[in-house]
């Protein structure tokens, strides 16, 4: 298939591009390089630099390249930033997405796989969470993604768009060539590994009094290669759907640091900090629906494999894509 990958220069998008090409698909990347890196784009892909806000350019690109499907990664994805600057989350994640859908409608492209998030659920009452969990986000990031899921449902009804919403839990790990490099790093695992590399003095642990066994937040870490395979399986779907993508296993911040110490054989000092605004104490997925309906399996998502792959990538690229 010819697939337009928005955000294909970013962390998850670039690994997915790599896996799409390996599976024999043709990839066209659309990315404004605000977070992504040109050198993360697989060399076999066509690269178009553009912003989702640029409706005309996007429309022309879709009409020219005529993708058969779109995988829509481009967007803003940081909870704390969304609590300070909600406006950019609605502009990029909602308006940008609408521009993309309108371009798809005008070119007759119907299939879209959308990067949604467990942050659309908010504070779930039962764990692990399945897709029936009420969606009550507690931060603008989660809300902006929920709004776009709802926009997709209407475009499905009115324009015949076929959306698959993949609600990611915590993407992590690396492929042999591509890993996680944000210009301002806020994510736990890269921060832990940058501390192991000596680039940071200590890991800040946000909140030690959450309602969890050791008081630190629990997340479900999913290997980026397993996330990529969920997208590739979803390309074959012919009807709309919503799926969680996680492992069903949750690890606390302190447990992640403990396993990272074992993998890296480094001390990794840590220091308690106040909880971050908008952070749910625990988010763990039930992915039974994805396993049942798409035949997906998490093959690489043990925490030790995730940390080992991420550590190998960080050691090989101590300055990320700036090398
Ligand atoms: N976290 C932390 N220290 C860090 C980064 C993150 O304690 O340097 C915590 C954060 O509060 C959250 C968890 O680790 O509970 C995962 O955060 P991350 O930003 O990686 O992903 P999120 O779950 O926010 O998407």
Short mmCIF file of C-alpha atoms and ligand atoms in Angstrom, two decimals:
data_model
loop_
_atom_site.label_atom_id
_atom_site.label_comp_id
_atom_site.label_asym_id
_atom_site.label_seq_id
_atom_site.Cartn_x
_atom_site.Cartn_y
_atom_site.Cartn_z
CA UNK A 1 0.00 0.00 0.00
CA UNK A 2 1.02 3.61 -0.44
CA UNK A 3 0.80 5.13 3.04
CA UNK A 4 1.03 8.77 4.07
CA UNK A 5 2.68 8.90 7.50
CA UNK A 6 2.18 12.24 9.24
CA UNK A 7 4.74 12.79 11.96
CA UNK A 8 6.93 10.22 10.24
CA UNK A 9 10.12 11.97 11.39
CA UNK A 10 9.14 11.58 15.03
CA UNK A 11 9.90 8.77 17.44
CA UNK A 12 6.98 6.41 16.85
CA UNK A 13 6.33 7.53 13.25
CA UNK A 14 9.91 6.87 12.12
CA UNK A 15 9.99 3.36 13.62
CA UNK A 16 6.62 2.66 12.04
CA UNK A 17 7.94 3.94 8.69
CA UNK A 18 10.87 1.54 8.99
CA UNK A 19 8.53 -1.39 9.70
CA UNK A 20 6.12 -0.39 6.90
CA UNK A 21 8.97 -0.39 4.40
CA UNK A 22 10.18 -3.75 5.71
CA UNK A 23 6.65 -5.10 5.16
CA UNK A 24 6.72 -3.93 1.51
CA UNK A 25 4.65 -0.73 1.78
CA UNK A 26 5.45 2.58 0.10
CA UNK A 27 5.88 5.46 2.57
CA UNK A 28 5.36 9.20 2.13
CA UNK A 29 6.26 11.16 5.27
CA UNK A 30 4.68 14.50 6.15
CA UNK A 31 6.38 16.28 9.04
CA UNK A 32 7.08 19.89 10.02
CA UNK A 33 10.26 18.85 11.90
CA UNK A 34 9.16 20.77 15.01
CA UNK A 35 9.79 17.62 17.05
CA UNK A 36 10.89 15.17 14.38
CA UNK A 37 14.33 14.77 12.86
CA UNK A 38 15.02 14.62 9.12
CA UNK A 39 17.63 11.91 9.64
CA UNK A 40 15.08 9.69 11.43
CA UNK A 41 13.08 9.35 8.19
CA UNK A 42 13.90 6.05 6.47
CA UNK A 43 15.92 6.77 3.30
CA UNK A 44 13.45 4.76 1.15
CA UNK A 45 10.56 7.10 2.11
CA UNK A 46 9.51 10.24 0.23
CA UNK A 47 9.86 13.18 2.64
CA UNK A 48 7.58 16.22 2.51
CA UNK A 49 8.22 19.02 4.97
CA UNK A 50 4.98 20.69 5.88
CA UNK A 51 2.68 21.74 8.67
CA UNK A 52 -0.82 20.35 9.21
CA UNK A 53 -1.96 23.96 9.64
CA UNK A 54 -1.13 24.59 5.98
CA UNK A 55 -4.42 23.35 4.48
CA UNK A 56 -3.55 24.17 0.88
CA UNK A 57 -0.12 22.57 0.91
CA UNK A 58 -1.50 19.48 2.62
CA UNK A 59 -4.33 19.22 0.11
CA UNK A 60 -1.91 19.53 -2.81
CA UNK A 61 0.40 16.90 -1.29
CA UNK A 62 -2.43 14.40 -0.81
CA UNK A 63 -3.78 15.03 -4.32
CA UNK A 64 -0.33 14.63 -5.82
CA UNK A 65 0.75 11.50 -3.92
CA UNK A 66 -2.67 9.82 -3.70
CA UNK A 67 -2.04 7.63 -0.63
CA UNK A 68 -4.32 4.62 -0.13
CA UNK A 69 -4.14 5.06 3.65
CA UNK A 70 -2.97 7.60 6.21
CA UNK A 71 -1.26 6.87 9.51
CA UNK A 72 -1.65 10.02 11.55
CA UNK A 73 1.07 10.39 14.19
CA UNK A 74 1.68 14.14 13.93
CA UNK A 75 0.52 15.96 17.03
CA UNK A 76 1.38 17.30 20.41
CA UNK A 77 1.66 14.71 23.16
CA UNK A 78 2.91 16.11 26.46
CA UNK A 79 0.55 16.21 29.44
CA UNK A 80 2.40 18.95 31.41
CA UNK A 81 2.76 21.20 28.35
CA UNK A 82 -0.96 20.80 27.61
CA UNK A 83 -1.75 22.00 31.15
CA UNK A 84 0.20 25.22 30.45
CA UNK A 85 -0.73 25.78 26.80
CA UNK A 86 -4.02 24.11 25.91
CA UNK A 87 -4.51 26.28 22.81
CA UNK A 88 -1.73 24.64 20.81
CA UNK A 89 -3.14 21.19 21.67
CA UNK A 90 -6.52 22.01 20.17
CA UNK A 91 -5.01 23.80 17.17
CA UNK A 92 -2.60 21.03 16.25
CA UNK A 93 -4.44 17.90 17.41
CA UNK A 94 -7.95 18.94 16.40
CA UNK A 95 -7.65 21.60 13.67
CA UNK A 96 -4.57 19.99 12.09
CA UNK A 97 -6.38 16.66 12.03
CA UNK A 98 -9.44 18.22 10.38
CA UNK A 99 -7.23 19.70 7.64
CA UNK A 100 -5.84 16.22 7.05
CA UNK A 101 -9.32 14.65 6.89
CA UNK A 102 -10.52 17.27 4.43
CA UNK A 103 -7.52 16.57 2.20
CA UNK A 104 -8.33 12.85 2.39
CA UNK A 105 -11.97 13.46 1.49
CA UNK A 106 -11.00 15.52 -1.55
CA UNK A 107 -8.64 12.82 -2.85
CA UNK A 108 -10.92 9.86 -2.08
CA UNK A 109 -8.56 8.34 0.51
CA UNK A 110 -10.71 6.67 3.18
CA UNK A 111 -8.51 4.76 5.58
CA UNK A 112 -6.88 6.49 8.55
CA UNK A 113 -5.09 5.05 11.56
CA UNK A 114 -5.01 7.61 14.32
CA UNK A 115 -2.59 7.88 17.26
CA UNK A 116 -4.96 8.23 20.17
CA UNK A 117 -4.04 7.75 23.79
CA UNK A 118 -4.92 6.22 27.13
CA UNK A 119 -5.02 9.85 28.33
CA UNK A 120 -8.53 10.00 26.79
CA UNK A 121 -9.73 7.85 29.73
CA UNK A 122 -8.69 10.09 32.63
CA UNK A 123 -8.91 8.42 36.03
CA UNK A 124 -10.23 4.92 35.37
CA UNK A 125 -12.08 3.07 38.12
CA UNK A 126 -10.89 -0.38 37.18
CA UNK A 127 -7.57 -1.70 35.96
CA UNK A 128 -6.59 -2.97 33.44
CA UNK A 129 -8.72 -0.65 31.32
CA UNK A 130 -10.58 -1.92 28.29
CA UNK A 131 -12.07 0.14 25.47
CA UNK A 132 -15.42 0.40 27.29
CA UNK A 133 -13.83 2.49 30.06
CA UNK A 134 -15.60 5.88 30.11
CA UNK A 135 -13.52 8.56 28.40
CA UNK A 136 -13.19 11.46 30.87
CA UNK A 137 -9.80 13.03 30.23
CA UNK A 138 -8.16 15.09 32.98
CA UNK A 139 -5.82 17.14 30.81
CA UNK A 140 -6.14 19.06 27.52
CA UNK A 141 -3.84 16.59 25.76
CA UNK A 142 -6.23 13.70 26.44
CA UNK A 143 -9.24 15.89 25.67
CA UNK A 144 -7.84 17.07 22.33
CA UNK A 145 -7.30 13.43 21.28
CA UNK A 146 -10.81 12.47 22.41
CA UNK A 147 -12.32 15.36 20.44
CA UNK A 148 -10.52 14.15 17.31
CA UNK A 149 -11.76 10.59 17.87
CA UNK A 150 -15.27 12.08 17.86
CA UNK A 151 -14.55 14.12 14.73
CA UNK A 152 -13.42 10.89 13.06
CA UNK A 153 -16.70 9.19 13.97
CA UNK A 154 -18.65 11.94 12.18
CA UNK A 155 -16.37 11.88 9.13
CA UNK A 156 -16.90 8.10 9.05
CA UNK A 157 -20.67 8.60 9.03
CA UNK A 158 -20.78 11.52 6.63
CA UNK A 159 -17.81 10.97 4.30
CA UNK A 160 -17.21 7.21 4.55
CA UNK A 161 -13.80 7.63 6.22
CA UNK A 162 -12.65 4.37 7.87
CA UNK A 163 -10.82 5.28 11.08
CA UNK A 164 -8.92 2.98 13.41
CA UNK A 165 -8.11 4.74 16.68
CA UNK A 166 -5.17 3.17 18.49
CA UNK A 167 -5.09 4.31 22.10
CA UNK A 168 -1.44 4.08 23.03
CA UNK A 169 -0.17 3.50 26.48
CA UNK A 170 3.51 4.45 27.07
CA UNK A 171 5.61 4.08 23.91
CA UNK A 172 9.16 3.12 24.76
CA UNK A 173 12.21 1.19 23.56
CA UNK A 174 13.95 1.57 20.20
CA UNK A 175 14.64 -0.27 16.97
CA UNK A 176 18.26 -0.94 16.06
CA UNK A 177 18.43 2.34 14.14
CA UNK A 178 15.74 4.60 15.55
CA UNK A 179 15.03 5.77 19.07
CA UNK A 180 13.53 8.44 21.26
CA UNK A 181 15.06 11.91 21.00
CA UNK A 182 12.98 14.91 21.95
CA UNK A 183 14.55 18.35 21.91
CA UNK A 184 13.31 18.91 25.44
CA UNK A 185 13.10 15.48 27.04
CA UNK A 186 10.29 15.00 29.55
CA UNK A 187 9.64 11.24 29.27
CA UNK A 188 10.63 8.88 32.01
CA UNK A 189 12.67 6.22 30.21
CA UNK A 190 14.89 8.57 28.16
CA UNK A 191 15.43 10.70 31.28
CA UNK A 192 16.47 7.62 33.24
CA UNK A 193 18.89 6.56 30.48
CA UNK A 194 20.32 10.06 30.02
CA UNK A 195 21.04 9.97 33.76
CA UNK A 196 22.75 6.58 33.32
CA UNK A 197 24.83 8.14 30.51
CA UNK A 198 25.90 10.92 32.90
CA UNK A 199 24.12 13.65 30.91
CA UNK A 200 21.77 14.31 33.82
CA UNK A 201 22.61 14.41 37.50
CA UNK A 202 19.54 12.54 38.73
CA UNK A 203 16.07 11.38 37.79
CA UNK A 204 13.30 13.52 39.17
CA UNK A 205 10.49 11.32 40.48
CA UNK A 206 7.23 13.24 40.10
CA UNK A 207 5.02 12.35 43.04
CA UNK A 208 5.78 9.78 45.74
CA UNK A 209 2.37 9.80 47.41
CA UNK A 210 0.11 8.57 44.65
CA UNK A 211 -2.42 5.86 45.47
CA UNK A 212 -0.11 3.07 44.24
CA UNK A 213 1.89 0.44 46.17
CA UNK A 214 5.17 2.43 46.23
CA UNK A 215 3.54 5.85 45.84
CA UNK A 216 4.92 6.51 42.33
CA UNK A 217 2.87 6.49 39.13
CA UNK A 218 2.22 3.24 37.30
CA UNK A 219 2.29 3.08 33.50
CA UNK A 220 2.04 0.35 30.87
CA UNK A 221 5.21 0.54 28.74
CA UNK A 222 4.80 -0.75 25.20
CA UNK A 223 7.73 -1.33 22.85
CA UNK A 224 7.67 1.01 19.87
CA UNK A 225 8.14 -1.98 17.53
CA UNK A 226 4.99 -3.60 18.96
CA UNK A 227 3.17 -0.29 18.51
CA UNK A 228 4.34 -0.19 14.88
CA UNK A 229 3.05 -3.71 14.24
CA UNK A 230 -0.42 -2.72 15.52
CA UNK A 231 -0.54 0.00 12.82
CA UNK A 232 0.52 -2.36 10.09
CA UNK A 233 -2.17 -4.87 11.10
CA UNK A 234 -4.74 -2.07 11.22
CA UNK A 235 -4.02 -1.18 7.57
CA UNK A 236 -5.90 -4.33 6.54
CA UNK A 237 -9.10 -3.35 8.40
CA UNK A 238 -12.14 -2.30 6.44
CA UNK A 239 -14.29 -0.98 9.27
CA UNK A 240 -13.93 1.63 12.02
CA UNK A 241 -12.58 0.54 15.41
CA UNK A 242 -10.96 1.59 18.67
CA UNK A 243 -8.20 -0.39 20.32
CA UNK A 244 -5.94 -0.05 23.32
CA UNK A 245 -2.28 -0.78 22.64
CA UNK A 246 -0.53 -1.84 25.83
CA UNK A 247 0.71 -4.98 27.54
CA UNK A 248 -1.56 -5.39 30.57
CA UNK A 249 1.46 -5.00 32.88
CA UNK A 250 2.06 -1.83 34.86
CA UNK A 251 5.36 -0.63 36.34
CA UNK A 252 5.88 2.19 38.79
CA UNK A 253 8.45 4.94 38.23
CA UNK A 254 10.63 3.37 40.91
CA UNK A 255 10.36 -0.08 39.33
CA UNK A 256 11.44 1.36 35.95
CA UNK A 257 14.48 2.94 37.61
CA UNK A 258 15.29 -0.35 39.35
CA UNK A 259 15.22 -2.36 36.10
CA UNK A 260 17.23 0.39 34.36
CA UNK A 261 19.93 0.08 37.05
CA UNK A 262 20.14 -3.62 36.34
CA UNK A 263 20.28 -3.19 32.54
CA UNK A 264 22.77 -0.31 32.51
CA UNK A 265 24.79 -1.37 35.56
CA UNK A 266 24.80 2.33 36.57
CA UNK A 267 23.75 3.86 39.84
CA UNK A 268 21.05 6.28 38.46
CA UNK A 269 20.41 8.62 41.40
CA UNK A 270 16.85 9.86 41.88
CA UNK A 271 15.15 12.66 43.76
CA UNK A 272 11.52 13.10 44.82
CA UNK A 273 9.62 16.04 43.31
CA UNK A 274 6.01 17.22 43.61
CA UNK A 275 3.51 15.34 41.44
CA UNK A 276 3.00 16.69 37.93
CA UNK A 277 -0.34 18.37 37.23
CA UNK A 278 -2.72 16.20 35.21
CA UNK A 279 -0.87 12.91 35.90
CA UNK A 280 -3.20 9.94 36.61
CA UNK A 281 -1.70 7.60 39.27
CA UNK A 282 -2.05 4.42 37.20
CA UNK A 283 -2.81 3.54 33.56
CA UNK A 284 -2.68 -0.09 32.49
CA UNK A 285 -4.22 -1.46 29.30
CA UNK A 286 -6.33 -4.42 28.50
CA UNK A 287 -5.43 -5.14 24.86
CA UNK A 288 -7.57 -8.23 24.46
CA UNK A 289 -9.66 -6.58 21.76
CA UNK A 290 -6.59 -5.81 19.63
CA UNK A 291 -5.31 -9.35 20.12
CA UNK A 292 -8.67 -10.87 19.28
CA UNK A 293 -9.68 -8.74 16.30
CA UNK A 294 -6.33 -7.97 14.68
CA UNK A 295 -4.24 -10.93 15.82
CA UNK A 296 -1.74 -8.56 17.46
CA UNK A 297 0.75 -9.71 20.08
CA UNK A 298 3.28 -7.71 22.09
CA UNK A 299 6.47 -9.55 21.17
CA UNK A 300 9.08 -7.13 22.53
CA UNK A 301 7.42 -5.40 25.46
CA UNK A 302 9.04 -6.96 28.49
CA UNK A 303 10.44 -4.05 30.51
CA UNK A 304 13.95 -5.47 30.36
CA UNK A 305 13.91 -5.76 26.55
CA UNK A 306 12.47 -2.24 26.27
CA UNK A 307 15.20 -0.79 28.47
CA UNK A 308 17.95 -2.85 26.83
CA UNK A 309 16.96 -1.70 23.32
CA UNK A 310 16.56 1.91 24.43
CA UNK A 311 19.91 1.79 26.28
CA UNK A 312 21.69 0.36 23.21
CA UNK A 313 20.26 3.17 21.08
CA UNK A 314 21.12 5.92 23.57
CA UNK A 315 24.67 4.63 23.96
CA UNK A 316 25.12 4.47 20.19
CA UNK A 317 23.55 7.97 19.80
CA UNK A 318 24.52 9.92 22.93
CA UNK A 319 23.39 13.14 21.21
CA UNK A 320 20.34 11.54 19.63
CA UNK A 321 19.83 12.60 16.01
CA UNK A 322 22.11 15.60 16.51
CA UNK A 323 25.07 13.29 15.74
N1 LIG B 1 8.06 10.81 35.29
C1 LIG B 1 8.96 11.01 36.32
N2 LIG B 1 10.15 11.61 36.02
C2 LIG B 1 10.48 12.02 34.76
C3 LIG B 1 9.53 11.82 33.73
C4 LIG B 1 8.33 11.22 34.04
O1 LIG B 1 8.72 10.66 37.47
O2 LIG B 1 11.58 12.58 34.55
C5 LIG B 1 6.79 10.11 35.58
C6 LIG B 1 5.56 10.88 35.15
O3 LIG B 1 5.11 11.71 36.20
C7 LIG B 1 4.59 9.75 34.82
C8 LIG B 1 5.49 8.61 34.34
O4 LIG B 1 6.80 8.92 34.82
O5 LIG B 1 3.96 9.30 35.99
C9 LIG B 1 5.52 8.49 32.83
O6 LIG B 1 5.73 9.79 32.32
P1 LIG B 1 6.03 10.07 30.80
O7 LIG B 1 6.22 11.56 30.67
O8 LIG B 1 7.15 9.20 30.34
O9 LIG B 1 4.73 9.59 30.04
P2 LIG B 1 3.16 9.99 30.24
O10 LIG B 1 2.57 8.86 31.04
O11 LIG B 1 3.07 11.33 30.89
O12 LIG B 1 2.65 10.02 28.84
#
